[in-house]
GROMACS .gro file of C-alpha atoms in nm:
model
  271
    1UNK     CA    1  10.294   7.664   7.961
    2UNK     CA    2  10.558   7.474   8.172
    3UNK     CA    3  10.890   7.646   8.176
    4UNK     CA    4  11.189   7.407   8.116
    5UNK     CA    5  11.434   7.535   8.421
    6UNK     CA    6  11.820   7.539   8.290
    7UNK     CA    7  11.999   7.379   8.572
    8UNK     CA    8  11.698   7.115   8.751
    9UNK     CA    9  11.945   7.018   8.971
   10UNK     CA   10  12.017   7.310   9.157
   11UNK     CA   11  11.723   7.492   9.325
   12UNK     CA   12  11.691   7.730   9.547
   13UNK     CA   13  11.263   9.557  10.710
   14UNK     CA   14  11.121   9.679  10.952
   15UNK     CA   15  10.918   9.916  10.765
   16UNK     CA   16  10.877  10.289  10.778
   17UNK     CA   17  10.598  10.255  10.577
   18UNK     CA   18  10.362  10.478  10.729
   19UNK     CA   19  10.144  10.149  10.851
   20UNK     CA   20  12.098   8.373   9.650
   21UNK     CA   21  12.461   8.977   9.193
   22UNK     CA   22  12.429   9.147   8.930
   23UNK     CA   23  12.222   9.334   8.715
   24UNK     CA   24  12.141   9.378   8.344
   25UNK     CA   25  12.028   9.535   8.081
   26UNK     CA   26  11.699   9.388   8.050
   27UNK     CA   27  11.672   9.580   8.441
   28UNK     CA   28  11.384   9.259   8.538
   29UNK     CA   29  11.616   9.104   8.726
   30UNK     CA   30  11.483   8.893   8.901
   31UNK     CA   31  11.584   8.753   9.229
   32UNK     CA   32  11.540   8.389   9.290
   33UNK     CA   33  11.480   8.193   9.560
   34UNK     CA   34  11.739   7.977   9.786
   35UNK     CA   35  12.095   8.026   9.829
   36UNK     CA   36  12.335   7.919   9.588
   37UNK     CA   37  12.374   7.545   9.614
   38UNK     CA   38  12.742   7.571   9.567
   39UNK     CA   39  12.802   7.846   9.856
   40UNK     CA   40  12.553   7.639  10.045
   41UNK     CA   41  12.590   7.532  10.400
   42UNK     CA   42  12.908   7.670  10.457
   43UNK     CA   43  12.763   7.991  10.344
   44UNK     CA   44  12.427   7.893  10.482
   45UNK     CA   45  12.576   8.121  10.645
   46UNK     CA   46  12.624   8.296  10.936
   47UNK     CA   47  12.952   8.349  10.877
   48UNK     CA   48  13.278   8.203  10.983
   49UNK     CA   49  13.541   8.013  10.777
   50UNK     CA   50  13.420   8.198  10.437
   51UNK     CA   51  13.558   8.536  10.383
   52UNK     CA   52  13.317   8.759  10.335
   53UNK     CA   53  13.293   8.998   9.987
   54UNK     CA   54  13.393   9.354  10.026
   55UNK     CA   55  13.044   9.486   9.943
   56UNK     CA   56  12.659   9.326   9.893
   57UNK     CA   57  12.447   9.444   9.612
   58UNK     CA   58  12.060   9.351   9.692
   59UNK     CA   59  11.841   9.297   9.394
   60UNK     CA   60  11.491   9.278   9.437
   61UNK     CA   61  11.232   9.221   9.161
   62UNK     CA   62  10.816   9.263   9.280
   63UNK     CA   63  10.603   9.054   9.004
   64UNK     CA   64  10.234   9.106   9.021
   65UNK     CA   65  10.114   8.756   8.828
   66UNK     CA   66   9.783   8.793   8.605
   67UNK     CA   67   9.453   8.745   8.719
   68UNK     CA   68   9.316   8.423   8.654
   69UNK     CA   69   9.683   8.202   8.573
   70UNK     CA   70   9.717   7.881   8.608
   71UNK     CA   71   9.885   7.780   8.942
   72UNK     CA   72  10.148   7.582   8.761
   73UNK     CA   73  10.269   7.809   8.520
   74UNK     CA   74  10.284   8.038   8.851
   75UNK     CA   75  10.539   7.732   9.019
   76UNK     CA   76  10.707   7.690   8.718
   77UNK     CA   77  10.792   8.089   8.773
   78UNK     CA   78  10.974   8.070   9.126
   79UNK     CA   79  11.105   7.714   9.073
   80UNK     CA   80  11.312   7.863   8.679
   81UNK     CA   81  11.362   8.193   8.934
   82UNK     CA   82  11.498   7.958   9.227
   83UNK     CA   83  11.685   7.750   9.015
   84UNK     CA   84  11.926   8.043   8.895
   85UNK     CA   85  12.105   7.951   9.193
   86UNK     CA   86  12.326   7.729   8.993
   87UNK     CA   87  12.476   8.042   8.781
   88UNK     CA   88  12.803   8.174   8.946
   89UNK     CA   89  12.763   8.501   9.017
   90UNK     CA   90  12.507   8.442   9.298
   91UNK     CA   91  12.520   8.462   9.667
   92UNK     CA   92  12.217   8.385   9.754
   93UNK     CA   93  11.890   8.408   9.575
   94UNK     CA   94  11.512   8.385   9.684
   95UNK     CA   95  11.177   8.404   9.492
   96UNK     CA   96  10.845   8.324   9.659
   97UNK     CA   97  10.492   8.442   9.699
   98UNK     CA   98  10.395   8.734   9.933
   99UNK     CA   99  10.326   8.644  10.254
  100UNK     CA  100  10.169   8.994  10.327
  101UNK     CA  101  10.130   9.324  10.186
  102UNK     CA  102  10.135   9.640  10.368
  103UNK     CA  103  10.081   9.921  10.099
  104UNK     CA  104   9.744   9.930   9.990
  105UNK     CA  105   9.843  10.100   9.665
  106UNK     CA  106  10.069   9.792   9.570
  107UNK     CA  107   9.894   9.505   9.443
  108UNK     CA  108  10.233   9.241   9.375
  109UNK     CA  109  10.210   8.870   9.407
  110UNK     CA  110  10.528   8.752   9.402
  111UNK     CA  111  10.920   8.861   9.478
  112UNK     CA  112  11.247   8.778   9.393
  113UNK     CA  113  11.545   8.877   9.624
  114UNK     CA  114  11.934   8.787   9.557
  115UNK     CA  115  12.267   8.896   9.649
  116UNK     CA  116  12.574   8.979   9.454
  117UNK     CA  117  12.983   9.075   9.575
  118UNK     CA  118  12.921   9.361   9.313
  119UNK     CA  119  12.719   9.553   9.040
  120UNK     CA  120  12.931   9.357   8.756
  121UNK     CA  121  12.831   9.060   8.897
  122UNK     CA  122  12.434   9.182   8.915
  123UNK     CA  123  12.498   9.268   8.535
  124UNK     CA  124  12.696   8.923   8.438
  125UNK     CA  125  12.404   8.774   8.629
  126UNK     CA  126  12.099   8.967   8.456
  127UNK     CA  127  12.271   8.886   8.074
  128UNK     CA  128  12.344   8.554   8.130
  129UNK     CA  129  12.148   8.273   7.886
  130UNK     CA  130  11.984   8.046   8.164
  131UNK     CA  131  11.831   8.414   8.346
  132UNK     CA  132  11.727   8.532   7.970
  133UNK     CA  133  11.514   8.208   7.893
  134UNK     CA  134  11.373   8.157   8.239
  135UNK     CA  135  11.238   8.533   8.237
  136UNK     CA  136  11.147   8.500   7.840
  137UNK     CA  137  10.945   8.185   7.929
  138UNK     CA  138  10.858   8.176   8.260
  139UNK     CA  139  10.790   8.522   8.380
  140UNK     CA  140  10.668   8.720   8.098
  141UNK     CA  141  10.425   8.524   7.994
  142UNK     CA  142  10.209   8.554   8.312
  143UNK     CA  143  10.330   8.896   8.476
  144UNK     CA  144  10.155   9.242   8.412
  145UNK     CA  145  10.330   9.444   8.622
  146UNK     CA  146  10.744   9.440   8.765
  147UNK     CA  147  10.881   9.668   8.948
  148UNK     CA  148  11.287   9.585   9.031
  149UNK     CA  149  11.538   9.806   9.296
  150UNK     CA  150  11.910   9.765   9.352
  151UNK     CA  151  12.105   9.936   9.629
  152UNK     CA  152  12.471   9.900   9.785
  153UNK     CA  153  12.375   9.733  10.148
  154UNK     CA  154  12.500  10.007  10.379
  155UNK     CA  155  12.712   9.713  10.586
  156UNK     CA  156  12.758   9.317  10.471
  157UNK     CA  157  12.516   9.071  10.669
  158UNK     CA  158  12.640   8.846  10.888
  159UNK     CA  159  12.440   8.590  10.713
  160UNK     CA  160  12.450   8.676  10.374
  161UNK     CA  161  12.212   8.376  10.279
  162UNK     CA  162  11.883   8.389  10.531
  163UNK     CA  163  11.811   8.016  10.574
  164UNK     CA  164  11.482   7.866  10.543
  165UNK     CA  165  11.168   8.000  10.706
  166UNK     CA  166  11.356   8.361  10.784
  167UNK     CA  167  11.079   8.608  10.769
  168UNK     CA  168  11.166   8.908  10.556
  169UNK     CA  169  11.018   9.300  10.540
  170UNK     CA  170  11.097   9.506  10.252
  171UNK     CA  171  11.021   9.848  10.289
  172UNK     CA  172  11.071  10.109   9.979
  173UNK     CA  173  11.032  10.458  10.016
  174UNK     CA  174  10.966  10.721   9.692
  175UNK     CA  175  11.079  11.062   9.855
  176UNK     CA  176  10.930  11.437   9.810
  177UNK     CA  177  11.117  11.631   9.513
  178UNK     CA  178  11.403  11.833   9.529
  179UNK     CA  179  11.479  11.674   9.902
  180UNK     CA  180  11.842  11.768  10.017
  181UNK     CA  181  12.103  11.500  10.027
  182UNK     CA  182  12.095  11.565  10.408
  183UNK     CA  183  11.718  11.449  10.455
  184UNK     CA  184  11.806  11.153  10.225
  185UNK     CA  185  12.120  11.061  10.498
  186UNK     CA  186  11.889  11.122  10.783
  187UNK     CA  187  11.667  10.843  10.616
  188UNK     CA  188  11.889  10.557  10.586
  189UNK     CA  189  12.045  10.681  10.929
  190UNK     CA  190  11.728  10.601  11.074
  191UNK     CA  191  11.659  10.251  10.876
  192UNK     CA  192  12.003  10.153  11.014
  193UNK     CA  193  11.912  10.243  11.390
  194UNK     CA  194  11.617  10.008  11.368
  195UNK     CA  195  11.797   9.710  11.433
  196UNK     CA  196  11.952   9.877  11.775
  197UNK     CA  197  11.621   9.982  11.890
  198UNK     CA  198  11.425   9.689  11.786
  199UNK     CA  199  11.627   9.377  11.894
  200UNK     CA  200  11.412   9.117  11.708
  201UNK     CA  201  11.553   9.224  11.369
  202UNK     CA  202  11.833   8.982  11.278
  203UNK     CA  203  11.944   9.189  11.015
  204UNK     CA  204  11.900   9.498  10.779
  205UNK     CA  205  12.040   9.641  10.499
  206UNK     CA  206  11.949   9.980  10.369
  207UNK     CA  207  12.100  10.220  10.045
  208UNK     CA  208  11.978  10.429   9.755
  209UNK     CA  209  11.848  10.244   9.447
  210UNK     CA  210  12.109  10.291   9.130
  211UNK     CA  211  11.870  10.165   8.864
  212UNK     CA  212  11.592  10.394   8.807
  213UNK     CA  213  11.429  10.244   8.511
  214UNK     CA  214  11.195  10.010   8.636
  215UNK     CA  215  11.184  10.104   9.015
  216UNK     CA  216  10.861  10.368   8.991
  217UNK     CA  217  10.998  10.648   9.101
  218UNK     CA  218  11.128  10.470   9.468
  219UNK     CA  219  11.492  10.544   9.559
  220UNK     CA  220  11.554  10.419   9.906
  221UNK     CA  221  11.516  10.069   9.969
  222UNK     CA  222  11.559   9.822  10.269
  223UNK     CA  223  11.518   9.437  10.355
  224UNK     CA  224  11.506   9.307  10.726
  225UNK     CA  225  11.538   8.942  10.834
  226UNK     CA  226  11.344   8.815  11.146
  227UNK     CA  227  11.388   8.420  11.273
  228UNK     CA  228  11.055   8.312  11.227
  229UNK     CA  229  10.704   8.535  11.128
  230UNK     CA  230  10.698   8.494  11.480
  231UNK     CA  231  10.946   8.727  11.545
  232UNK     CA  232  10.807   8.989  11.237
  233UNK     CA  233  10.494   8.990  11.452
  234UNK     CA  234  10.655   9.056  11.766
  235UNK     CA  235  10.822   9.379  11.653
  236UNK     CA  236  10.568   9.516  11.442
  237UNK     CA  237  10.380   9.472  11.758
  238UNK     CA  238  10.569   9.733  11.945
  239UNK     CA  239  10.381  10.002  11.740
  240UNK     CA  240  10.489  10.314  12.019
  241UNK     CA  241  10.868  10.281  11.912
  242UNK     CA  242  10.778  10.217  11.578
  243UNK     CA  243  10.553  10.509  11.536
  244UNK     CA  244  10.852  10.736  11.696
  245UNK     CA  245  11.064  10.644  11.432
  246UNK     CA  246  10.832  10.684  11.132
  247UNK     CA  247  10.767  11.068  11.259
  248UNK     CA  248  11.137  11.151  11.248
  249UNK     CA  249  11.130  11.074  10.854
  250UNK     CA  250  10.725  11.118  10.726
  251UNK     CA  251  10.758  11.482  10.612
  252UNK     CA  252  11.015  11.373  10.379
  253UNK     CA  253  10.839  11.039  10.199
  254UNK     CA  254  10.586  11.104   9.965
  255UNK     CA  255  10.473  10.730   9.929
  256UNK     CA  256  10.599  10.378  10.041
  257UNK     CA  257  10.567  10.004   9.947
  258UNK     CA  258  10.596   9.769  10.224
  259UNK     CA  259  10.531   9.382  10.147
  260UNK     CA  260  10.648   9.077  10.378
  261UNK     CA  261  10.757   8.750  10.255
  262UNK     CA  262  10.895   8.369  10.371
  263UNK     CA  263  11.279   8.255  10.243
  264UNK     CA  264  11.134   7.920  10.066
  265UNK     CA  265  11.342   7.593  10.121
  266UNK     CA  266  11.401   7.561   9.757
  267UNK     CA  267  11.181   7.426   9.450
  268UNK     CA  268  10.796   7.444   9.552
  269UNK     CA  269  10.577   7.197   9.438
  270UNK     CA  270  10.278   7.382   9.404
  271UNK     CA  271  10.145   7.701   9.554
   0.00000   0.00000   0.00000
């Protein structure tokens, strides 16, 4: 089944893992692929001449895509996803296959990561008719299993809208029971640190997930950018720091996720 995408025209951390705003009801929203045409280059975005929103919310949606499906009905998927671009409320919106993943427990295909300038907008974004049908047509059909996190970035990226080719490491974390808000603080103040100790990380965000429902019991969640998988390599590759900063926060995870992925260049023709 081909999905009929609502707007053609528009298309589209470092992990502790021990190893293009809004949200809804439906809580699969999905993040889609590309940046939002109309924020495009300007927005392509390091930075400069646009004034920058007050806050980022981060929306990510992991899809694990049935056995067996038809790789078309798979690129109509991320092309509907990617093509949500065109709806107003995003910043910048990515959905692509997994380049890699980490957790052996987690068997996902696919992800969907996008921005928002606030949690209304996440909602606006997650009601709205064009994300309804493409998730009612595209996704559901050929998904078994979605898992989706939303957090308050800690700071707002320089680049809110990774361009093409940026290599991306999402790391989520499901914590021991009853752990103190203080162990939880000492968490995310680690995350943050990364990017001071490990220089090859372009960016991170990390927060606390505010919708439970379909996360799986994960409540911290972070996404790093790198230039290039290139650049992913090289600082997974210095595994001595990296281990040093997994001990000061392992007796307080009980389990992790931790897949990689590739910001596509917009509409894929096949995959």
């Amino acid at each position: 089944m081909m999905c009929v995408r609502a707007r053609p025209l528009f298309s589209s951390p470092l992990s502790l893992a021990f190893s293009s705003t809004k949200h809804s009801p439906i809580h699969l929203r999905l993040p889609l692929s590309s940046s939002r045409r109309s924020l495009s280059a300007a927005v392509a975005m390091s930075s400069s001449s646009s004034t920058p929103p007050p806050q980022i919310i981060e929306h990510i949606v992991l899809f694990k895509v049935k056995d067996e499906t038809d790789s078309s009905m798979i690129t109509s998927m991320m092309n509907g996803l990617n093509g949500l671009v065109s709806l107003s409320q995003v910043i910048h919106i990515s959905a692509a296959p997994l380049h890699r993943v980490r957790s052996s427990a987690s068997a996902f295909t696919h992800v969907l990561h996008s921005r928002y300038g606030s949690k209304e907008d996440l909602n606006a974004y997650a009601a709205h008719p064009d994300h309804v049908r493409v998730v009612k047509e595209c996704v559901l059909p050929i998904c078994e299993d979605v898992m989706a996190v939303d957090w308050i970035a800690d700071r707002v990226p320089g680049t809110l809208a990774p361009p093409p080719g940026t290599a991306a490491k999402l790391t989520f974390l499901k914590l021991k029971e009853n752990l103190a808000d203080e162990a939880k603080l000492e968490i995310v103040g680690v995350i943050k640190g990364l990017s001071e100790k490990l220089p090859g990380i372009g960016q991170i965000t990390v927060g606390e997930n505010f919708s439970p429902a379909r996360a799986k019991g994960f409540s911290i969640a972070s996404i790093a950018f790198f230039k290039d998988l290139g650049e992913l390599e090289a600082v997974d590759g210095q595994r001595e720091l990296v281990n040093v900063e997994k001990e000061k926060v392992r007796e307080y995870v009980d389990s992790t996720i931790v897949v990689e992925f590739v910001v596509p260049s917009g509409l894929v023709s096949g995959l």
